[in-house]
CSV table of C-alpha atoms in Angstrom, one decimal:
chain,number,residue,atom,x,y,z
O,157,UNK,CA,130.4,111.2,106.9
O,158,UNK,CA,130.8,114.5,105.1
O,159,UNK,CA,133.7,116.6,105.3
O,160,UNK,CA,131.4,119.6,106.1
O,161,UNK,CA,130.2,117.7,109.6
O,162,UNK,CA,133.5,117.7,110.9
O,163,UNK,CA,134.0,119.3,114.2
O,164,UNK,CA,136.4,122.4,114.4
O,165,UNK,CA,140.2,121.4,114.0
O,166,UNK,CA,139.6,118.4,112.3
O,167,UNK,CA,140.0,117.8,108.5
O,168,UNK,CA,139.9,115.2,105.5
O,169,UNK,CA,143.2,114.0,104.0
O,170,UNK,CA,143.3,111.8,101.1
O,171,UNK,CA,146.5,110.9,98.6
O,172,UNK,CA,145.4,109.8,94.9
O,173,UNK,CA,144.6,106.3,96.0
O,174,UNK,CA,142.2,107.3,98.7
O,175,UNK,CA,140.2,109.9,95.8
O,176,UNK,CA,140.0,106.7,93.4
O,177,UNK,CA,138.9,104.5,96.1
O,178,UNK,CA,136.6,106.7,98.1
O,179,UNK,CA,138.9,106.0,101.4
O,180,UNK,CA,139.9,109.7,102.5
O,181,UNK,CA,140.9,110.0,106.1
O,182,UNK,CA,140.6,112.6,109.2
O,183,UNK,CA,143.7,114.4,110.5
O,184,UNK,CA,143.6,116.7,113.9
O,185,UNK,CA,144.9,120.5,113.1
O,186,UNK,CA,147.8,121.2,115.4
O,187,UNK,CA,148.9,117.9,116.4
O,188,UNK,CA,151.6,117.8,114.4
O,189,UNK,CA,151.8,114.1,114.2
O,190,UNK,CA,151.7,113.7,110.3
O,191,UNK,CA,149.4,111.3,110.3
O,192,UNK,CA,145.8,110.9,110.5
O,193,UNK,CA,143.7,109.9,113.1
O,194,UNK,CA,144.0,105.9,112.3
O,195,UNK,CA,148.2,106.2,111.9
O,196,UNK,CA,148.5,106.9,108.3
O,197,UNK,CA,151.2,108.9,107.0
O,198,UNK,CA,150.3,112.0,105.3
O,199,UNK,CA,153.3,112.0,102.7
O,200,UNK,CA,151.5,113.3,99.8
O,201,UNK,CA,149.7,116.1,98.9
O,202,UNK,CA,146.4,116.7,100.0
O,203,UNK,CA,144.8,115.4,96.8
O,204,UNK,CA,141.2,114.8,98.7
O,205,UNK,CA,140.9,118.5,99.3
O,206,UNK,CA,141.8,119.2,95.7
O,207,UNK,CA,139.4,116.9,94.1
O,208,UNK,CA,136.9,118.5,96.6
O,209,UNK,CA,135.8,114.8,97.8
O,210,UNK,CA,133.2,115.4,100.1
O,211,UNK,CA,132.8,111.9,102.0
O,212,UNK,CA,135.3,110.7,104.8
O,213,UNK,CA,135.7,106.7,103.9
O,214,UNK,CA,138.1,105.4,106.3
O,215,UNK,CA,136.3,103.3,109.1
O,216,UNK,CA,139.1,103.3,111.4
O,217,UNK,CA,139.4,107.4,111.7
O,218,UNK,CA,135.4,107.9,111.8
O,219,UNK,CA,135.6,105.1,114.6
O,220,UNK,CA,138.2,107.2,116.4
O,221,UNK,CA,136.5,110.6,115.6
O,222,UNK,CA,133.4,109.3,117.2
O,223,UNK,CA,134.7,108.6,120.3
O,224,UNK,CA,136.5,112.0,120.8
């Protein structure tokens, strides 16, 4: 899924490893959970945003997102 196709209040998140492995996640704004949809902690800077990653690759996040 492309980042540009996300619904309002959802955004892409990825650490350096996610950028290198094309496995960026999806997070929901306003939830204050500190985790992505699949439960991965967001403990780093959003390197996927800084690197202009356009593709979300976490299959678990995509599955949960499609159900929302």
